[in-house]
Short mmCIF file of C-alpha atoms and ligand atoms in Angstrom, two decimals:
data_model
loop_
_atom_site.label_atom_id
_atom_site.label_comp_id
_atom_site.label_asym_id
_atom_site.label_seq_id
_atom_site.Cartn_x
_atom_site.Cartn_y
_atom_site.Cartn_z
CA MET A 7 -2.80 -1.59 21.49
CA ILE A 8 0.29 0.17 20.05
CA LYS A 9 -0.05 4.11 19.80
CA HIS A 10 2.50 6.00 17.86
CA THR A 11 2.69 9.43 16.63
CA ILE A 12 4.21 9.85 12.99
CA LYS A 13 5.54 13.34 12.89
CA GLY A 14 5.76 14.79 9.42
CA GLY A 15 6.25 18.03 7.60
CA LEU A 16 2.72 17.72 6.62
CA GLY A 17 1.40 17.34 10.13
CA ASN A 18 1.17 14.60 12.67
CA SER A 19 -0.64 11.40 12.39
CA ILE A 20 -1.63 9.09 15.31
CA LEU A 21 -1.35 5.61 14.40
CA LEU A 22 -3.40 3.15 16.56
CA ILE A 23 -2.50 -0.40 15.94
CA GLY A 24 -4.86 -2.88 17.46
CA GLU A 25 -7.39 -0.30 18.37
CA TYR A 26 -11.00 -1.26 17.48
CA PHE A 27 -13.42 0.18 14.93
CA LYS A 28 -16.01 0.74 17.60
CA ASN A 29 -13.83 3.18 19.50
CA VAL A 30 -13.28 5.52 16.45
CA MET A 31 -15.32 8.49 18.16
CA THR A 32 -12.54 8.67 20.79
CA TYR A 33 -10.31 10.03 18.19
CA VAL A 34 -12.64 12.44 16.37
CA PRO A 35 -12.41 15.88 18.03
CA GLU A 36 -15.41 16.35 20.27
CA GLY A 37 -18.61 18.03 18.80
CA LEU A 38 -17.62 17.88 15.32
CA PRO A 39 -20.19 16.17 12.78
CA VAL A 40 -18.66 13.09 11.18
CA LEU A 41 -19.15 11.49 7.79
CA PHE A 42 -17.85 8.03 7.02
CA ILE A 43 -16.93 7.00 3.51
CA THR A 44 -16.63 3.23 2.91
CA ASP A 45 -17.05 0.78 0.04
CA ASP A 46 -20.07 -1.67 -0.47
CA ASN A 47 -17.98 -4.69 0.64
CA VAL A 48 -16.94 -3.22 3.83
CA TYR A 49 -20.45 -1.71 4.52
CA GLN A 50 -22.16 -4.96 4.19
CA LEU A 51 -19.73 -6.77 6.48
CA TYR A 52 -19.72 -3.94 9.17
CA ASP A 53 -22.88 -2.07 8.74
CA ARG A 54 -23.56 -2.34 12.51
CA HIS A 55 -20.87 0.17 13.02
CA PHE A 56 -22.52 2.77 10.98
CA GLN A 57 -25.67 4.88 11.19
CA VAL A 58 -27.55 5.07 7.98
CA ASN A 59 -27.24 8.86 7.77
CA ASP A 60 -23.58 9.18 8.48
CA VAL A 61 -22.22 7.01 5.77
CA ILE A 62 -21.39 7.52 2.01
CA ARG A 63 -20.74 4.41 0.06
CA ILE A 64 -18.59 3.89 -3.00
CA GLY A 65 -18.25 0.86 -5.17
CA THR A 66 -15.19 -1.45 -5.22
CA GLY A 67 -12.12 -2.16 -7.39
CA GLU A 68 -9.48 -0.17 -8.87
CA THR A 69 -11.87 0.95 -11.57
CA ILE A 70 -13.80 3.28 -9.35
CA LYS A 71 -10.65 5.00 -8.20
CA THR A 72 -11.56 7.81 -10.62
CA LEU A 73 -12.40 11.57 -10.67
CA ASP A 74 -16.10 10.58 -11.42
CA THR A 75 -16.03 8.86 -7.81
CA VAL A 76 -14.41 11.93 -6.44
CA ARG A 77 -17.33 14.09 -8.17
CA HIS A 78 -19.93 11.79 -6.81
CA LEU A 79 -18.40 12.20 -3.11
CA TYR A 80 -18.27 16.03 -3.64
CA GLN A 81 -21.98 15.92 -4.40
CA GLU A 82 -22.67 13.75 -1.56
CA LEU A 83 -20.89 16.16 0.77
CA LEU A 84 -22.76 19.05 -0.49
CA ASN A 85 -26.12 17.17 -0.20
CA ARG A 86 -25.21 16.35 3.34
CA LYS A 87 -24.31 20.06 4.04
CA ALA A 88 -20.82 19.16 4.88
CA ASP A 89 -18.71 22.27 5.92
CA ARG A 90 -15.40 23.01 7.16
CA SER A 91 -16.32 21.53 10.49
CA THR A 92 -17.18 18.15 9.14
CA PHE A 93 -14.72 15.34 10.14
CA ILE A 94 -14.49 12.50 7.50
CA VAL A 95 -13.55 9.21 8.31
CA GLY A 96 -12.56 6.69 5.50
CA VAL A 97 -13.12 3.03 6.38
CA GLY A 98 -11.66 0.48 3.93
CA GLY A 99 -8.74 -0.71 2.02
CA GLY A 100 -6.24 1.29 0.02
CA ILE A 101 -8.83 2.27 -2.58
CA VAL A 102 -11.16 3.95 0.00
CA CYS A 103 -8.33 5.58 1.88
CA ASP A 104 -6.63 7.05 -1.34
CA ILE A 105 -9.96 8.54 -2.54
CA THR A 106 -11.19 9.68 0.98
CA GLY A 107 -7.83 11.36 1.50
CA PHE A 108 -8.19 12.98 -1.75
CA VAL A 109 -11.66 14.25 -1.41
CA ALA A 110 -11.24 15.39 2.19
CA SER A 111 -8.06 17.14 1.29
CA THR A 112 -9.67 19.13 -1.67
CA TYR A 113 -13.40 19.71 -0.53
CA MET A 114 -13.61 23.33 0.62
CA ARG A 115 -9.83 23.38 0.53
CA GLY A 116 -9.54 20.72 3.09
CA LEU A 117 -11.44 19.08 5.73
CA ARG A 118 -9.98 17.23 8.84
CA TYR A 119 -9.98 13.34 8.29
CA GLY A 120 -8.90 9.99 9.50
CA PHE A 121 -8.84 6.26 8.35
CA ILE A 122 -9.86 3.02 9.70
CA SER A 123 -7.70 0.74 7.54
CA SER A 124 -9.44 -2.59 6.84
CA THR A 125 -7.01 -4.36 4.73
CA LEU A 126 -3.55 -5.64 5.60
CA LEU A 127 -2.14 -3.67 2.61
CA ALA A 128 -3.89 -0.42 3.71
CA GLN A 129 -2.56 -1.10 7.41
CA VAL A 130 1.00 -1.45 6.43
CA ASP A 131 1.26 0.57 3.30
CA ALA A 132 -1.66 2.78 2.10
CA SER A 133 -2.31 4.61 5.26
CA VAL A 134 0.99 5.93 6.03
CA GLY A 135 2.90 8.34 3.86
CA GLY A 136 0.39 10.82 3.10
CA LYS A 137 -0.17 10.01 -0.48
CA ASN A 138 -3.92 10.32 -1.55
CA GLY A 139 -5.22 10.38 -4.98
CA VAL A 140 -6.91 8.69 -7.95
CA ASN A 141 -6.09 7.37 -11.39
CA PHE A 142 -6.57 9.12 -14.69
CA LYS A 143 -6.77 7.95 -18.35
CA GLY A 144 -5.14 4.63 -17.32
CA TYR A 145 -2.14 6.32 -15.32
CA LYS A 146 -2.16 5.12 -11.67
CA ASN A 147 -2.44 7.74 -8.94
CA LEU A 148 -1.83 10.48 -11.53
CA VAL A 149 -4.00 13.00 -9.73
CA GLY A 150 -3.63 13.54 -6.03
CA VAL A 151 -2.05 15.37 -2.95
CA PHE A 152 0.27 14.62 -0.26
CA ASN A 153 -1.46 15.14 3.14
CA GLN A 154 -1.62 13.26 6.48
CA PRO A 155 -4.87 11.87 8.11
CA GLU A 156 -5.08 12.92 11.81
CA PHE A 157 -5.42 9.20 12.75
CA VAL A 158 -5.16 5.83 11.43
CA ILE A 159 -6.77 2.95 13.24
CA CYS A 160 -5.51 -0.47 12.26
CA ASP A 161 -8.13 -2.89 13.65
CA ILE A 162 -6.45 -6.23 13.31
CA ASN A 163 -9.96 -8.03 13.68
CA LEU A 164 -11.11 -6.55 10.54
CA LEU A 165 -8.59 -8.74 8.66
CA LYS A 166 -10.52 -11.84 9.70
CA THR A 167 -13.15 -11.37 6.83
CA LEU A 168 -10.45 -10.31 4.32
CA PRO A 169 -10.13 -12.79 1.15
CA LYS A 170 -6.78 -14.59 1.13
CA ARG A 171 -5.46 -13.11 -1.92
CA GLU A 172 -5.98 -9.58 -0.29
CA LEU A 173 -4.10 -10.77 2.62
CA LEU A 174 -1.21 -12.01 0.37
CA CYS A 175 -0.82 -8.39 -0.95
CA GLY A 176 -0.22 -7.17 2.50
CA PHE A 177 2.45 -9.86 3.33
CA ALA A 178 4.22 -9.00 0.06
CA GLU A 179 4.69 -5.46 1.22
CA ILE A 180 5.72 -6.60 4.62
CA ILE A 181 8.23 -8.85 3.21
CA LYS A 182 9.43 -6.04 0.85
CA THR A 183 10.01 -3.70 3.81
CA ALA A 184 11.92 -6.16 5.89
CA VAL A 185 14.13 -6.90 2.72
CA ILE A 186 14.95 -3.51 2.05
CA ALA A 187 15.26 -2.19 5.77
CA ASP A 188 15.40 -4.58 8.58
CA GLU A 189 17.07 -7.95 8.75
CA SER A 190 15.64 -8.77 12.15
CA LEU A 191 12.00 -8.25 10.92
CA PHE A 192 12.96 -10.55 7.97
CA ALA A 193 14.16 -13.20 10.44
CA TYR A 194 10.98 -12.66 12.46
CA LEU A 195 9.00 -13.39 9.51
CA GLU A 196 10.92 -16.47 8.78
CA GLN A 197 10.11 -17.73 12.34
CA THR A 198 6.50 -16.79 12.47
CA GLN A 199 5.12 -17.31 9.01
CA ASP A 200 2.81 -20.03 10.12
CA ARG A 201 1.28 -17.80 12.79
CA ALA A 202 1.17 -14.71 10.52
CA GLU A 203 -0.88 -16.48 7.98
CA ASN A 204 -3.13 -17.59 10.84
CA LEU A 205 -3.60 -13.95 11.74
CA ASP A 206 -2.10 -14.59 15.07
CA GLY A 207 -2.95 -11.16 16.85
CA ASP A 208 0.49 -10.68 18.60
CA VAL A 209 2.28 -11.44 15.35
CA ILE A 210 0.15 -9.39 13.11
CA GLU A 211 0.39 -6.38 15.58
CA LYS A 212 4.06 -6.65 15.44
CA LEU A 213 4.38 -7.12 11.72
CA VAL A 214 2.10 -4.11 11.11
CA CYS A 215 3.69 -1.93 13.67
CA GLU A 216 7.31 -2.68 12.52
CA SER A 217 6.50 -2.14 8.71
CA VAL A 218 4.70 1.06 9.41
CA LEU A 219 7.35 2.51 11.50
CA ILE A 220 9.98 1.53 8.98
CA LYS A 221 7.81 3.23 6.18
CA ALA A 222 7.28 6.16 8.41
CA HIS A 223 11.03 6.60 9.07
CA ILE A 224 11.79 6.47 5.38
CA VAL A 225 9.09 8.79 4.41
CA ASN A 226 9.89 11.42 7.05
CA ALA A 227 13.43 11.48 5.60
CA ASP A 228 11.89 12.17 2.25
CA GLU A 229 8.19 13.31 2.33
CA LYS A 230 8.17 14.24 -1.35
CA GLU A 231 9.76 11.17 -2.76
CA THR A 232 12.99 12.39 -4.42
CA GLY A 233 15.55 10.11 -2.79
CA VAL A 234 15.43 7.44 -0.04
CA ARG A 235 11.64 6.76 -0.33
CA ARG A 236 12.31 5.26 -3.75
CA LYS A 237 13.63 2.10 -1.75
CA LEU A 238 9.97 1.42 -1.00
CA ASN A 239 9.52 0.65 -4.69
CA PHE A 240 11.69 -2.38 -4.34
CA GLY A 241 10.13 -5.11 -6.64
CA HIS A 242 7.68 -2.60 -7.99
CA THR A 243 9.28 -1.48 -11.32
CA PHE A 244 8.66 -4.97 -12.90
CA GLY A 245 5.77 -5.72 -10.30
CA HIS A 246 3.66 -2.74 -11.76
CA ALA A 247 4.57 -3.94 -15.28
CA VAL A 248 3.54 -7.48 -14.47
CA GLU A 249 0.26 -6.20 -12.93
CA LYS A 250 -0.53 -3.89 -15.85
CA ALA A 251 0.25 -6.63 -18.44
CA THR A 252 -1.39 -9.62 -16.84
CA GLY A 253 -3.90 -8.27 -14.50
CA MET A 254 -2.43 -10.24 -11.59
CA PRO A 255 -3.00 -8.96 -8.14
CA HIS A 256 -0.68 -6.51 -6.93
CA GLY A 257 0.93 -8.50 -4.16
CA GLN A 258 1.79 -11.39 -6.45
CA ALA A 259 2.92 -9.15 -9.32
CA VAL A 260 5.44 -7.38 -6.77
CA SER A 261 6.61 -10.79 -5.52
CA ILE A 262 7.50 -11.77 -9.11
CA GLY A 263 9.14 -8.18 -9.46
CA MET A 264 11.16 -8.88 -6.23
CA ALA A 265 12.50 -12.11 -7.45
CA LEU A 266 13.77 -10.49 -10.48
CA ALA A 267 15.22 -7.54 -8.56
CA LEU A 268 17.14 -10.09 -6.58
CA MET A 269 18.49 -11.73 -9.66
CA LEU A 270 19.63 -8.31 -10.88
CA SER A 271 21.07 -7.53 -7.35
CA MET A 272 23.29 -10.53 -7.58
CA LYS A 273 24.36 -9.49 -10.98
CA ILE A 274 24.99 -5.82 -10.48
CA GLU A 275 25.54 -5.43 -6.63
CA GLY A 276 27.13 -8.78 -5.65
CA LEU A 277 24.10 -9.91 -3.47
CA SER A 278 24.94 -13.23 -2.10
CA LYS A 279 23.12 -16.44 -3.49
CA GLU A 280 22.46 -17.43 0.24
CA SER A 281 20.61 -14.17 0.86
CA ALA A 282 18.73 -14.29 -2.42
CA ASP A 283 17.70 -17.83 -1.70
CA ARG A 284 16.45 -17.00 1.73
CA ILE A 285 14.11 -14.35 0.41
CA ILE A 286 12.89 -16.56 -2.34
CA LYS A 287 12.19 -19.29 0.20
CA LEU A 288 10.15 -16.85 2.32
CA LEU A 289 8.07 -15.65 -0.72
CA HIS A 290 7.33 -19.33 -1.31
CA GLN A 291 6.33 -20.00 2.11
CA PHE A 292 3.72 -17.21 1.97
CA ASN A 293 2.55 -18.72 -1.26
CA LEU A 294 3.68 -15.78 -3.37
CA PRO A 295 4.89 -16.47 -6.88
CA VAL A 296 8.51 -16.00 -7.74
CA ASP A 297 8.47 -16.60 -11.59
CA TYR A 298 6.17 -15.94 -14.44
CA ASN A 299 5.91 -18.64 -17.18
CA GLY A 300 3.69 -16.53 -19.53
CA ASP A 301 4.81 -14.26 -22.40
CA TRP A 302 7.25 -11.38 -21.18
CA GLU A 303 6.89 -9.12 -24.24
CA PRO A 304 3.65 -7.40 -22.97
CA ILE A 305 5.43 -6.89 -19.57
CA PHE A 306 8.42 -5.32 -21.37
CA ASN A 307 5.86 -3.21 -23.37
CA ALA A 308 4.35 -1.95 -20.00
CA LEU A 309 7.83 -0.97 -18.87
CA GLU A 310 8.61 0.74 -22.26
CA LYS A 311 5.55 2.77 -21.88
CA ASP A 312 7.04 4.28 -18.66
CA LYS A 313 9.66 5.80 -20.82
CA LYS A 314 6.97 8.35 -21.87
CA LYS A 315 6.56 9.57 -18.42
CA ALA A 316 10.01 8.83 -16.88
CA GLY A 317 12.44 9.14 -19.73
CA ASN A 318 14.89 6.39 -20.64
CA HIS A 319 16.16 5.79 -17.25
CA ILE A 320 14.50 4.56 -14.16
CA HIS A 321 15.26 4.59 -10.48
CA PHE A 322 15.87 0.96 -9.93
CA VAL A 323 15.97 -0.65 -6.46
CA LEU A 324 18.64 -3.25 -5.85
CA LEU A 325 19.71 -5.11 -2.72
CA LYS A 326 23.21 -5.42 -1.39
CA GLU A 327 22.16 -7.56 1.52
CA ILE A 328 19.00 -8.30 3.44
CA GLY A 329 18.21 -4.95 5.12
CA ASN A 330 20.23 -2.99 2.75
CA ALA A 331 18.81 -1.56 -0.33
CA ILE A 332 20.21 0.98 -2.72
CA VAL A 333 18.60 3.07 -5.73
CA LYS A 334 20.39 3.03 -8.94
CA LYS A 335 19.52 5.08 -12.13
CA MET A 336 19.38 2.63 -14.86
CA PRO A 337 18.40 2.55 -18.54
CA ILE A 338 15.14 0.75 -18.88
CA ASP A 339 16.54 -1.06 -22.06
CA ASN A 340 19.41 -2.55 -19.97
CA LEU A 341 16.98 -3.96 -17.43
CA ILE A 342 14.89 -5.36 -20.25
CA SER A 343 17.87 -6.98 -21.87
CA LEU A 344 19.28 -8.34 -18.61
CA THR A 345 15.89 -9.87 -17.93
CA ARG A 346 15.59 -11.31 -21.41
CA GLN A 347 19.19 -12.90 -20.97
CA TYR A 348 17.91 -14.29 -17.65
CA ASN A 349 14.74 -15.76 -18.99
CA SER A 350 16.42 -17.53 -21.64
CA SER A 351 19.24 -18.87 -19.67
N1 NAD B 420 -1.40 5.81 -0.65
C1 NAD B 420 -0.46 5.03 -0.65
O1 NAD B 420 0.79 5.07 -0.24
C2 NAD B 420 -0.70 3.57 -1.14
C3 NAD B 420 0.11 2.58 -0.92
C4 NAD B 420 -0.22 1.32 -1.42
C5 NAD B 420 -1.18 1.17 -2.05
N2 NAD B 420 -2.15 2.03 -2.30
C6 NAD B 420 -3.47 1.88 -3.25
O2 NAD B 420 -4.27 0.88 -2.63
C7 NAD B 420 -5.02 0.32 -3.40
C8 NAD B 420 -5.09 -1.08 -2.90
O3 NAD B 420 -5.53 -1.22 -1.74
P1 NAD B 420 -6.20 -2.52 -1.18
O4 NAD B 420 -5.32 -3.73 -1.42
O5 NAD B 420 -6.34 -2.45 0.41
O6 NAD B 420 -7.40 -2.74 -1.94
P2 NAD B 420 -8.94 -2.43 -1.83
O7 NAD B 420 -9.17 -1.23 -1.08
O8 NAD B 420 -9.58 -2.67 -3.01
O9 NAD B 420 -9.43 -3.60 -0.81
C9 NAD B 420 -9.40 -4.96 -1.47
C10 NAD B 420 -10.68 -5.50 -1.46
O10 NAD B 420 -11.09 -6.10 0.00
C11 NAD B 420 -12.21 -5.62 0.27
N3 NAD B 420 -12.09 -5.26 1.80
C12 NAD B 420 -11.63 -4.31 2.46
N4 NAD B 420 -11.64 -4.49 3.90
C13 NAD B 420 -12.11 -5.61 3.83
C14 NAD B 420 -12.38 -6.53 5.23
N5 NAD B 420 -12.02 -6.17 6.20
N6 NAD B 420 -12.94 -7.70 4.96
C15 NAD B 420 -13.40 -8.13 3.68
N7 NAD B 420 -13.12 -7.40 2.56
C16 NAD B 420 -12.42 -6.27 2.76
C17 NAD B 420 -12.55 -4.32 -0.53
O11 NAD B 420 -13.86 -4.16 -0.65
C18 NAD B 420 -12.01 -4.80 -1.84
O12 NAD B 420 -12.69 -5.56 -2.50
C19 NAD B 420 -4.44 0.65 -4.85
O13 NAD B 420 -5.40 1.40 -5.37
C20 NAD B 420 -3.11 1.30 -4.43
O14 NAD B 420 -2.81 2.14 -5.47
C21 NAD B 420 -1.78 3.32 -1.88
ZN1 ZN B 421 2.98 -2.17 -3.48
#
C-alpha cells in the first residue's frame, strides 16, 4: 500500500492507494458515528461491506448529480439524526464523491468526511483536488465547494467489477496527466499498456499513485484554479463539447479532444510530429478514439455556448513536448476555424 499525505491550504488529505474497503474504520476517528453514502450499483456489488442502517443510497448516472439528490441526502441525514459528530464516507465513483463532498461540506456547515473511490476515474481524478459539487440547469458542476476529504482509499480490487468503458475513462485521464506533466510516466504507460488494461495490481498502483501525485502537486500550486491548474484541462475544451453534443462517454470524448489539441499544438507551438504520433499511438493502444467522423457543427455550437459563461476567449492547453504543457488564452472563434480547416484538409 502507498500512503501519502496531500497538504493543501484547505486541509490535509491522506491518500491510501492499495488499501482495502474493509479497513475503512481504521481511518475514521474512534468513537464517531459513521454514515456511508453510495450508489445502487456499488451497493449491489459490495453490500457485504455495509450495515443496513449505516448506508444511504442514491441512484446512478450524471442526471442524479443535482440539488434534488442533495436535498434527499439532507433529509436522510436529518432522519438518521446526523449531527456534527457524524463522519460521512462516500463510496463510489466521481458522482458519489462529488455529491458526498458537497453534502458533507454543507450539512450543519460541514461534517468530517472521507472517500472510498471505486472507479479508476475517481481514483486518479475526482478524489483529489477538493472540488465537490452538483450540476444545475444543464451546467456541469455549477454549484459546489472546494473542500478536502480527510482520507481517500483507492481500493484497486474494486476496479475488477468496473465495466470496461468506465476503466477507459480513467486511462484517458492517466494518459492526459502523463502527457502534460511527466514524460517518464508516459514511457511507462507505453511499456505497460497490456498489464494496465488487465489490471495488474503493481502497474495500476503505480499509475494511480503517480497520476494522483502529479495532480496533487499541480492543485497545491493553484488551489482555486486560476493558473497552472488549467493544464489539467488538456483535451477537455473540445472533449466537453464532444461529450455534450454526442453523449459520448467522458474518457472517449477527452481522447478526441486531446487528439485535436495535439494537432493545434503542432500548428501553434511547434510540437513535433513524432511526439504527437507517439501520443496518438498510445491512445489507440488503449482503444480510445482519436477522431470523430460525425457532424462537427453541434460540437462547435456547444463550444460557442461556453462564450456565454467565459467570454470570447478560452484558456486552451497546448503541448510543447510530452511532459510540457502551456496554457494560452485563445479566441473561441479561432479554435473553431482552425478545427474546421483541419477537418476539411
Ligand atoms: N471533483 C473532481 O475533481 C472531478 C474530477 C473528474 C470527474 N469528476 C466527476 O466525476 C463524475 C464521473 O465519475 P465516474 O466516471 O467515476 O462516474 P460514476 O460515479 O458515474 O461511476 C461510473 C459507473 O460505474 C459504477 N461503479 C462505480 N464503482 C464501481 C465498481 N467498483 N464496480 C462496478 N461499477 C462501479 C457506477 O455506479 C456508475 O454506474 C462526473 O460527474 C465528473 O464531473 C469530478
Ligand atoms: Zn476529465
